[in-house]
mmCIF file of C-alpha atoms and ligand atoms in Angstrom:
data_model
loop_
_atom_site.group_PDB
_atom_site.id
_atom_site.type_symbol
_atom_site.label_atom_id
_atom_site.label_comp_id
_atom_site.label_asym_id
_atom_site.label_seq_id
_atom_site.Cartn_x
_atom_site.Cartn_y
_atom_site.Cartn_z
ATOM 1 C CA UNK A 193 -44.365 -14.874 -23.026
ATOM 2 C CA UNK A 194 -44.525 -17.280 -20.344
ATOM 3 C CA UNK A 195 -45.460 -21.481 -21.043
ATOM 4 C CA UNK A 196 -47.448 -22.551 -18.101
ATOM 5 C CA UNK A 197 -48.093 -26.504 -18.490
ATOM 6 C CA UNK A 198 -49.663 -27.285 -15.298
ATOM 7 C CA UNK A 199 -52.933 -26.224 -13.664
ATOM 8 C CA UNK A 200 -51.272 -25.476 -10.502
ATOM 9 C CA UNK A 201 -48.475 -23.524 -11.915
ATOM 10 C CA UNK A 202 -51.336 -21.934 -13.618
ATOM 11 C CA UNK A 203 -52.587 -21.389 -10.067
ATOM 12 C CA UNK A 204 -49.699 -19.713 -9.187
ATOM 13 C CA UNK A 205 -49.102 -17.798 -12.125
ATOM 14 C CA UNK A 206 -52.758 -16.131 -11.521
ATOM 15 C CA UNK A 207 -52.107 -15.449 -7.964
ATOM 16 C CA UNK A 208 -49.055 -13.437 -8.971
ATOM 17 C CA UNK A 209 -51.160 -11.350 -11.084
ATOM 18 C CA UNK A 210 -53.911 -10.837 -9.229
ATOM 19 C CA UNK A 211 -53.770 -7.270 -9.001
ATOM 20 C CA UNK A 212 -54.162 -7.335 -13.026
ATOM 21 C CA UNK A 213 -57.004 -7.344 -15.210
ATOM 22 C CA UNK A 214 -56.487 -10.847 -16.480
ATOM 23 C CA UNK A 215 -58.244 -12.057 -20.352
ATOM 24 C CA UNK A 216 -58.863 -15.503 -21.285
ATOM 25 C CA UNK A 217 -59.155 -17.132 -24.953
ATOM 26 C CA UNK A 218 -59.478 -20.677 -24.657
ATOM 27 C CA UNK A 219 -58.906 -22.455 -27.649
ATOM 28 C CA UNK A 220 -58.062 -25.822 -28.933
ATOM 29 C CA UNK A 221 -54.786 -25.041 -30.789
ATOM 30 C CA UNK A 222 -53.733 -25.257 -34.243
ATOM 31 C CA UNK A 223 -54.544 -21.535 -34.540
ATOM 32 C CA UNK A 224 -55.885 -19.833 -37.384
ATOM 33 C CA UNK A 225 -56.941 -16.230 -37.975
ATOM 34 C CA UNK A 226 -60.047 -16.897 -36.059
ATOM 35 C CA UNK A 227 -58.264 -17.474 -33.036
ATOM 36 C CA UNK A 228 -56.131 -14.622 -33.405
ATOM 37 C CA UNK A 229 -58.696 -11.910 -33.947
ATOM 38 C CA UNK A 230 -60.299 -13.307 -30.557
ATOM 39 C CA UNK A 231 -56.407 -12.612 -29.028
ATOM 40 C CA UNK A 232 -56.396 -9.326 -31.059
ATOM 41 C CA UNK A 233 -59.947 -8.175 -29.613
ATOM 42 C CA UNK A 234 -59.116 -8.995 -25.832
ATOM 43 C CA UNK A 235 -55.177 -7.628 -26.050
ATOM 44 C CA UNK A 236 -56.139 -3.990 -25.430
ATOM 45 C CA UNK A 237 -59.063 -5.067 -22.617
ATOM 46 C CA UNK A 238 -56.507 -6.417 -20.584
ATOM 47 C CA UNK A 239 -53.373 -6.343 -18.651
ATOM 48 C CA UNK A 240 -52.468 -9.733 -18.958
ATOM 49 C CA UNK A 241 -53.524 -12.105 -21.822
ATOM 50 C CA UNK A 242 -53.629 -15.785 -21.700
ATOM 51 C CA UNK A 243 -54.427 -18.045 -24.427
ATOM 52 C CA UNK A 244 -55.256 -21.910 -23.141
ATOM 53 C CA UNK A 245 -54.247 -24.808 -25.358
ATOM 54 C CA UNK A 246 -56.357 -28.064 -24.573
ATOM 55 C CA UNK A 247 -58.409 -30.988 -26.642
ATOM 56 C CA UNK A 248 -60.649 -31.364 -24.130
ATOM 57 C CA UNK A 249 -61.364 -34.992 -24.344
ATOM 58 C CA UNK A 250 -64.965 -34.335 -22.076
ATOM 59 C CA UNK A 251 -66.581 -32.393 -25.044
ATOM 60 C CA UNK A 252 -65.693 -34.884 -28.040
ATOM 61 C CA UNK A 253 -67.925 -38.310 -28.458
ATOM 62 C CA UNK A 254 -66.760 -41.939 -28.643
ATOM 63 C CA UNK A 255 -66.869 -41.729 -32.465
ATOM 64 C CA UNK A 256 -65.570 -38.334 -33.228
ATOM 65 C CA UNK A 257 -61.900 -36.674 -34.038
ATOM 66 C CA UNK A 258 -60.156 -36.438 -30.629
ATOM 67 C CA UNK A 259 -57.236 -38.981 -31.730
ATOM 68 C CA UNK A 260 -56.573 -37.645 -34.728
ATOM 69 C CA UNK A 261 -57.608 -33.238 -33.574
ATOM 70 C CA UNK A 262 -54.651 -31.043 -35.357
ATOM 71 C CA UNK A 263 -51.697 -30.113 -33.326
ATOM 72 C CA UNK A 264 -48.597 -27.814 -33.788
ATOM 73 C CA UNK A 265 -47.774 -26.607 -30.532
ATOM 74 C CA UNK A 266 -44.323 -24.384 -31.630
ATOM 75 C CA UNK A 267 -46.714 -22.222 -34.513
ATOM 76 C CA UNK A 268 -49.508 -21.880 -32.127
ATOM 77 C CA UNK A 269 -46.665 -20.375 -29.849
ATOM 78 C CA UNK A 270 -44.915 -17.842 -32.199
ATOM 79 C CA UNK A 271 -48.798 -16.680 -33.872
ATOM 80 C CA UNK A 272 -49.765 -15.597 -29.508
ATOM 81 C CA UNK A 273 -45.915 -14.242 -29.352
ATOM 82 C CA UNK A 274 -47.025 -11.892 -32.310
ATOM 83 C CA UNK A 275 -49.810 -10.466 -30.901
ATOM 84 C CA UNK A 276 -48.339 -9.859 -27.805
ATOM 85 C CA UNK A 277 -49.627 -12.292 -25.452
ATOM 86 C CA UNK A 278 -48.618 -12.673 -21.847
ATOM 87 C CA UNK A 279 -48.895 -16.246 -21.226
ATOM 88 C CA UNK A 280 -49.389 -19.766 -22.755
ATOM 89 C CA UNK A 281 -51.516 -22.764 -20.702
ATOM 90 C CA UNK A 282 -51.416 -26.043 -22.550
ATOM 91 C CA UNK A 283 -51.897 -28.211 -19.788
ATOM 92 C CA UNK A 284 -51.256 -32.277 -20.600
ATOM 93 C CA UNK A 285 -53.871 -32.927 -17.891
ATOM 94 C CA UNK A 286 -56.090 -30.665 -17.213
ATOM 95 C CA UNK A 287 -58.541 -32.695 -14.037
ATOM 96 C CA UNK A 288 -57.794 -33.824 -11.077
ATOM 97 C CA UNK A 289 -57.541 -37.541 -10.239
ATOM 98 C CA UNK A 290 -60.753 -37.264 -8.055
ATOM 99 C CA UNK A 291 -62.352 -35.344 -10.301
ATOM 100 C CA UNK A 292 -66.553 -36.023 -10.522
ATOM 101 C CA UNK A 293 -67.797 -32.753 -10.756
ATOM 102 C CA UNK A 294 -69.801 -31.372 -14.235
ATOM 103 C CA UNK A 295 -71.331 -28.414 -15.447
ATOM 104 C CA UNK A 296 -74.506 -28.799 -17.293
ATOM 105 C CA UNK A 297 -76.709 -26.371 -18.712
ATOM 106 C CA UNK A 298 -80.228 -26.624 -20.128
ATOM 107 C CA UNK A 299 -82.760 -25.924 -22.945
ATOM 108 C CA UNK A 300 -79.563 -23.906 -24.774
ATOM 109 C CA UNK A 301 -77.949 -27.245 -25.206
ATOM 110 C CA UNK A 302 -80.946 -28.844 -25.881
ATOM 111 C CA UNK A 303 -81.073 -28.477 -30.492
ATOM 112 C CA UNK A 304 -78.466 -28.201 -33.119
ATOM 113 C CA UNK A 305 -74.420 -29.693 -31.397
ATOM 114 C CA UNK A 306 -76.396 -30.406 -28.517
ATOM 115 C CA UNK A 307 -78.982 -32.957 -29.447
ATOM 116 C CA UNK A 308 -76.084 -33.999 -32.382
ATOM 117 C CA UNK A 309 -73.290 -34.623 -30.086
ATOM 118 C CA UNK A 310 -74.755 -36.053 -26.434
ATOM 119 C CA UNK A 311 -72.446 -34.392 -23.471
ATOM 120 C CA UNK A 312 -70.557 -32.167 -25.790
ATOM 121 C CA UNK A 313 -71.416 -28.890 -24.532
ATOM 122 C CA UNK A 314 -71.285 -30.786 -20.594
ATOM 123 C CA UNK A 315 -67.991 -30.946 -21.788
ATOM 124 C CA UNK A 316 -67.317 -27.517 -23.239
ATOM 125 C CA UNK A 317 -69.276 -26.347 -19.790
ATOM 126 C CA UNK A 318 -66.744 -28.045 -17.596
ATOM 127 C CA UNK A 319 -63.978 -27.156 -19.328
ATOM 128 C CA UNK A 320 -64.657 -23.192 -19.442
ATOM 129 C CA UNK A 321 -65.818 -22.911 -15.761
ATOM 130 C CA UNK A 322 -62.377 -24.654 -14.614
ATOM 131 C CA UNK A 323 -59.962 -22.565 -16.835
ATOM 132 C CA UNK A 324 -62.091 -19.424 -14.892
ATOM 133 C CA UNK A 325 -60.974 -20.821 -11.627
ATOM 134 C CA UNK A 326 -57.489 -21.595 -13.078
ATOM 135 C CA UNK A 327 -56.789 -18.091 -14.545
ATOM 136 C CA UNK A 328 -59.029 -16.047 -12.598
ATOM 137 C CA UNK A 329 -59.824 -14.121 -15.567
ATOM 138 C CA UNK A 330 -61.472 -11.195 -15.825
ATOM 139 C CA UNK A 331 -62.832 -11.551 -19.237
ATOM 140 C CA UNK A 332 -62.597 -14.219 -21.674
ATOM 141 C CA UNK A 333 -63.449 -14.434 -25.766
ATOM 142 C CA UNK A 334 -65.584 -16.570 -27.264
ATOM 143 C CA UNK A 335 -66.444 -17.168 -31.299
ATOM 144 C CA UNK A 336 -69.336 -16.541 -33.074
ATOM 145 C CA UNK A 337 -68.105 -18.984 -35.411
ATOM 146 C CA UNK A 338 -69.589 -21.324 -32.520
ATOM 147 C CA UNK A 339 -72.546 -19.697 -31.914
ATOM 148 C CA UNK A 340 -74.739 -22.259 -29.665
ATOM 149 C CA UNK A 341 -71.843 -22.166 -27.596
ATOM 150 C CA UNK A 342 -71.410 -18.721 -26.856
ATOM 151 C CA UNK A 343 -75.053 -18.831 -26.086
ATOM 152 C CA UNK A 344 -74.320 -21.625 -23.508
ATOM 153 C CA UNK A 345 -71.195 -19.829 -22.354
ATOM 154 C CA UNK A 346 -73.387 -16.380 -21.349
ATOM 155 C CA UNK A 347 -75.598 -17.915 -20.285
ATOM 156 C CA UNK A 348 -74.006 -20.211 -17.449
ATOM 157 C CA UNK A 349 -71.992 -17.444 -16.468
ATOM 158 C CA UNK A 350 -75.149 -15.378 -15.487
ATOM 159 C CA UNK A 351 -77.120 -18.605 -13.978
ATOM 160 C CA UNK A 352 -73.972 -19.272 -11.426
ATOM 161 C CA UNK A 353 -72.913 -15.467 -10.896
ATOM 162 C CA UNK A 354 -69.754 -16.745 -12.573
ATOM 163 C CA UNK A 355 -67.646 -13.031 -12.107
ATOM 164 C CA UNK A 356 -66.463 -13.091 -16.300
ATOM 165 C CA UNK A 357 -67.308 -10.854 -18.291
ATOM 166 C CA UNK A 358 -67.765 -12.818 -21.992
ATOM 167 C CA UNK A 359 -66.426 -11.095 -25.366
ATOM 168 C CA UNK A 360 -68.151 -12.444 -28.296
ATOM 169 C CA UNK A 361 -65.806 -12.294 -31.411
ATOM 170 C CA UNK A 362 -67.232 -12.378 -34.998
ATOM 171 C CA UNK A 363 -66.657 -15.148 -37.559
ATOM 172 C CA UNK A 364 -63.260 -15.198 -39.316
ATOM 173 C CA UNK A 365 -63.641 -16.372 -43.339
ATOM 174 C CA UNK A 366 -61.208 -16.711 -45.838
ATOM 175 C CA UNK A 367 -61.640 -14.694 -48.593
ATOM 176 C CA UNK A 368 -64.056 -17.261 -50.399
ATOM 177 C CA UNK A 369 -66.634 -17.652 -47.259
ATOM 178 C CA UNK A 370 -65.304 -20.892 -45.647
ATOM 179 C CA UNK A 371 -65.179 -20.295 -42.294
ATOM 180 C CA UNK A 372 -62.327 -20.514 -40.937
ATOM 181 C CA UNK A 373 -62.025 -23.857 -38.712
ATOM 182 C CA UNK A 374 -58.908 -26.240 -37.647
ATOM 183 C CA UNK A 375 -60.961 -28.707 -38.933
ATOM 184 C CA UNK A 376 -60.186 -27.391 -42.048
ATOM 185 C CA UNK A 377 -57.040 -29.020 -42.474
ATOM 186 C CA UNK A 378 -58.858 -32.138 -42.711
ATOM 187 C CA UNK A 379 -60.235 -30.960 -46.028
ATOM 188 C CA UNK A 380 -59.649 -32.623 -49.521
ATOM 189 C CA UNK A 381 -58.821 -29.842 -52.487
ATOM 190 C CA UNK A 382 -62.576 -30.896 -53.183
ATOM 191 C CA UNK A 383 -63.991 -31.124 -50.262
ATOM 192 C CA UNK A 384 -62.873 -27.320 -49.311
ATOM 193 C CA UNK A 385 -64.473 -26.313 -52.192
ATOM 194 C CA UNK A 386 -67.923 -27.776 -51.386
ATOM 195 C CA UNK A 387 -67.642 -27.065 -48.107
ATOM 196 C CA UNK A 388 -67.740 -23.470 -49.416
ATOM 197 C CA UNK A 389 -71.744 -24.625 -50.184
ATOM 198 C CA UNK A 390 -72.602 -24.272 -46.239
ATOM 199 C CA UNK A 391 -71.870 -20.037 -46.362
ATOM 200 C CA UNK A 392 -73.711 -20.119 -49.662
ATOM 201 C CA UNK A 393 -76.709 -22.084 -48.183
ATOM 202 C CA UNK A 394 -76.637 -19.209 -45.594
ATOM 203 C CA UNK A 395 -76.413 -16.523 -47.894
ATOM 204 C CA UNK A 396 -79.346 -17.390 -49.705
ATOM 205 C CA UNK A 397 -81.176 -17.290 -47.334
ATOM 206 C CA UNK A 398 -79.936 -13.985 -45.658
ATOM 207 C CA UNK A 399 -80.850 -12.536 -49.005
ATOM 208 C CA UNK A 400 -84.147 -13.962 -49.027
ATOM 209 C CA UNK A 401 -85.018 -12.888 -45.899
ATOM 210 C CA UNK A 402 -83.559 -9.694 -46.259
ATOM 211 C CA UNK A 403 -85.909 -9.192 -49.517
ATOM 212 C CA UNK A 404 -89.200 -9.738 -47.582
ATOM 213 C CA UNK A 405 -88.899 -13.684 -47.262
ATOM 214 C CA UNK A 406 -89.681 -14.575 -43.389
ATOM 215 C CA UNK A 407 -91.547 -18.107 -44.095
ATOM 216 C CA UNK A 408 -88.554 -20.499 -42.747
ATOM 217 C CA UNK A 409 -89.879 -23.515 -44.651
ATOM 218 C CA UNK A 410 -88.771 -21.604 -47.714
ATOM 219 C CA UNK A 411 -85.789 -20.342 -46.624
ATOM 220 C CA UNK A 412 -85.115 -23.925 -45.420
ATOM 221 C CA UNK A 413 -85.865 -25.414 -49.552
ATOM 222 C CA UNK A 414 -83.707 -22.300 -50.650
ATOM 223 C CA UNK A 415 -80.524 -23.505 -48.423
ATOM 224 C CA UNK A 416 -80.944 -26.837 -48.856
ATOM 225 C CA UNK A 417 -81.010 -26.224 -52.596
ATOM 226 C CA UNK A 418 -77.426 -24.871 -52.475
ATOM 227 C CA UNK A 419 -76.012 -27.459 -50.063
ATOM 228 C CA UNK A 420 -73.640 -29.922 -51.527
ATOM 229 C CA UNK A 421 -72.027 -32.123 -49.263
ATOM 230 C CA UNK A 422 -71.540 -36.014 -48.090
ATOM 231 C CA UNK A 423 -74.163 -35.407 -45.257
ATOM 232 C CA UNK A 424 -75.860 -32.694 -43.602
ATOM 233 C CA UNK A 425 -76.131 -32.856 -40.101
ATOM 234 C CA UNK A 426 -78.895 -30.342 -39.187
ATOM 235 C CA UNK A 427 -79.790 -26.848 -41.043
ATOM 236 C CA UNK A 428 -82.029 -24.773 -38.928
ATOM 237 C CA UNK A 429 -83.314 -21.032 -38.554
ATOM 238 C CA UNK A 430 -83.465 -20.046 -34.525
ATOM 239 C CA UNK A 431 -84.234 -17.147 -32.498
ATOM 240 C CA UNK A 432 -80.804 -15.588 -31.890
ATOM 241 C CA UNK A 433 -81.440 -15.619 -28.333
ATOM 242 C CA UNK A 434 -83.478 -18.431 -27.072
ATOM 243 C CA UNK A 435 -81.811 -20.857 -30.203
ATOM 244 C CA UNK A 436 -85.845 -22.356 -29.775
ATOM 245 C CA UNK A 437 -86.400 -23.231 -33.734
ATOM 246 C CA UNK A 438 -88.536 -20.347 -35.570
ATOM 247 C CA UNK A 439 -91.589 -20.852 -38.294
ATOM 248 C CA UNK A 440 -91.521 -17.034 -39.166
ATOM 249 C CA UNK A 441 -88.669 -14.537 -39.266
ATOM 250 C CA UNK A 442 -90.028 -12.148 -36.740
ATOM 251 C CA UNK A 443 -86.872 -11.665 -34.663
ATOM 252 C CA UNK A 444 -83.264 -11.670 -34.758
ATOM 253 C CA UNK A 445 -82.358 -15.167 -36.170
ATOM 254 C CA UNK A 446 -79.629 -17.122 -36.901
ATOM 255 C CA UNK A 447 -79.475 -19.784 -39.663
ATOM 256 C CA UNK A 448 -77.138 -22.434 -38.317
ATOM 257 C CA UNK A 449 -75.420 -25.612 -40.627
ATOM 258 C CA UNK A 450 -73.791 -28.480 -39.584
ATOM 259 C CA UNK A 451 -72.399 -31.119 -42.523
ATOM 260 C CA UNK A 452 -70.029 -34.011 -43.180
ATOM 261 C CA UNK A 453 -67.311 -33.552 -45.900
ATOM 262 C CA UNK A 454 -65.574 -36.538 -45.985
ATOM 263 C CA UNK A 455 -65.422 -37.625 -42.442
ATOM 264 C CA UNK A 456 -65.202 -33.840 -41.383
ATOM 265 C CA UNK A 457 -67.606 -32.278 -39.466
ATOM 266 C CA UNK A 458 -67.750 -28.776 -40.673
ATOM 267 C CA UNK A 459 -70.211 -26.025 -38.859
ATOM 268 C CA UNK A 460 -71.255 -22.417 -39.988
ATOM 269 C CA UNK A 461 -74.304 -19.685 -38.864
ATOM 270 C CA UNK A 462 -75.343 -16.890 -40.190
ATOM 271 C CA UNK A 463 -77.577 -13.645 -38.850
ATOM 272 C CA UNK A 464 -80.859 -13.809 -40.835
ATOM 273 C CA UNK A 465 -83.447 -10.803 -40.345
ATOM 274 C CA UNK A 466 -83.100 -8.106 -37.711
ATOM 275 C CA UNK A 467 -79.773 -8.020 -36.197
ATOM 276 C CA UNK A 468 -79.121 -8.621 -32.843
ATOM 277 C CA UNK A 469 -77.798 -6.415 -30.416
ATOM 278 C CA UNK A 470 -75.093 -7.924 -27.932
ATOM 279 C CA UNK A 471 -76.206 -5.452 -24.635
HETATM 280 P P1 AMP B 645 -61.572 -24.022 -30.947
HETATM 281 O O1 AMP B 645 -60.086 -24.010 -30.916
HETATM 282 O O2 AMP B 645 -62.154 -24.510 -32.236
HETATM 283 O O3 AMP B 645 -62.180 -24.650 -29.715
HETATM 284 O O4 AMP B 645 -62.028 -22.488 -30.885
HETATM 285 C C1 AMP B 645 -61.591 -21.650 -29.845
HETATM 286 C C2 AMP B 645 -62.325 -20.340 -29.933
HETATM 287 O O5 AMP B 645 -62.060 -19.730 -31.193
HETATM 288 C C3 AMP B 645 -63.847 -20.486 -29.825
HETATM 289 O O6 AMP B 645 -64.369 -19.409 -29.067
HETATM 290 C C4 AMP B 645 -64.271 -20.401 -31.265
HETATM 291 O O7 AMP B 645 -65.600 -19.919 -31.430
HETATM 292 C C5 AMP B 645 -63.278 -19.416 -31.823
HETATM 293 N N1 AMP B 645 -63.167 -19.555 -33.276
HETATM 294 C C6 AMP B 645 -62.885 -20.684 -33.977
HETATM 295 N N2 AMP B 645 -62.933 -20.438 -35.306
HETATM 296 C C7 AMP B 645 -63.276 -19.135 -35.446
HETATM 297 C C8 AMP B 645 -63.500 -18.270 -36.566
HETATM 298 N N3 AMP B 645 -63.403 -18.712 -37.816
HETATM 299 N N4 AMP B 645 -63.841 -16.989 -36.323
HETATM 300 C C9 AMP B 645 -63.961 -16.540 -35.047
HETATM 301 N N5 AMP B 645 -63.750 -17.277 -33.957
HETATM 302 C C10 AMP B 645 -63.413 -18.569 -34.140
#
């Protein structure tokens, strides 16, 4: 397993493997399962697999967890040793001094993170469509665990022709629901266990709908019900496709929860009514 630390030795490393079918998981670090079942889903897609390693200080706000974002560099490197992957980017810097160029995207971004965290997904945008040009992947894994995002991702990379073809990964839990999150190891004994009330605010009302419910408003009082933590940051039931906010469960939907614990920002969604296909 090769450490590249540089985007022009990551340059060069792509350009000596440009003959291969080349996957990309980019990821934050401090890995968890989650991570790892992305790594696990792209390993046998590909010839080459590389896993980037970057807080990417575009997509975080003034007031949010950048300084303080989990790190553990030598575990993150023996769990992508384990599941065989080729090579390692965990750049220091990751733009150029000029840099002045952005990637924006637009009614996707619009709800939910986006209208919660101002330039995030401008952020997440930029980031994604320069580790493309970096790696020259041929595919790349994303999480359902961040659902809006994945949405962005396709998206953009259909609007510019961008030549990626995007894996969606499902949601890694633990064994009692919480999804699994490197924010989690900001978590209080008691704060993991009501953070475990976002999947059960979800699961009500997947049940509900599932047993004829499709008014949202109700759903909505059923989640809301369950939800016990320091501050919820939005709870909403979208179209699965368009993320435009839904009155009737008509479609595939996703229920999608965002919450303080503490000064953790946890996130979770959840398919509600017909599934969605991902052709
Ligand atoms: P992050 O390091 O949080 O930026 O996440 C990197 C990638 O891993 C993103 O595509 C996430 O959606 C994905 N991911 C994070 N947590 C999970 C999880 N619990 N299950 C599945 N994918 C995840």
């Amino acid at each position: 397993m090769e450490l590249v630390e540089t985007p022009d030795a990551m340059v060069a490393w792509a350009e000596r493997h440009r003959h291969d079918r080349v996957g990309l998981v980019p990821t934050m670090g401090y890995l968890h399962r989650g991570h790892v079942s992305l790594m696990e889903l792209l390993r046998p897609r590909v010839d080459r697999l590389v896993v980037s390693i970057f807080v990417n200080p575009l997509q975080f706000g003034a007031n949010e967890d950048l300084a303080v974002y989990p790190r553990d560099p030598e575990r993150d490197a023996e769990k992508c040793r384990l599941v065989g992957v080729d090579c390692i980017f965990q750049p220091q810097e990751m733009y150029p001094e000029a840099f002045q160029t952005t990637v924006s995207v637009g009614d996707l971004t619009r709800g939910l993170c986006g209208a919660r965290r101002p330039g995030h997904f401008e952020g997440v945008c930029t980031v994604v469509t320069r580790l493309f040009g970096l790696t020259r992947c041929d595919e790349a894994c994303f999480g359902e665990k961040d659902y809006q995002q994945l949405m962005v991702i396709r998206r953009m990379v259909e609007d510019l022709a961008l030549p990626v073809t995007i894996v969606p990964g499902p949601l890694v839990r633990d064994a009692d629901g919480l999804a699994l999150s490197s924010r989690n190891a900001f978590l209080s004994v008691e704060e993991r266990r009501r953070g475990l009330s976002l999947h059960r605010a979800l699961l009500a009302m997947a049940d509900a709908a599932a047993a004829g419910e499709v008014e949202v408003p109700a759903l909505l009082d059923r989640a809301r019900g369950r939800l016990d933590v320091d501050r919820p940051d939005y709870l909403e039931v979208v179209d699965a496709q368009t993320m435009q906010p839904l009155e009737v469960v008509d479609r595939p939907a996703r229920a999608l929860v965002a919450a303080f614990l503490g000064r953790t920002r946890l996130i979770d969604n959840l398919a509600v009514g017909p599934e969605l296909s991902w052709t």
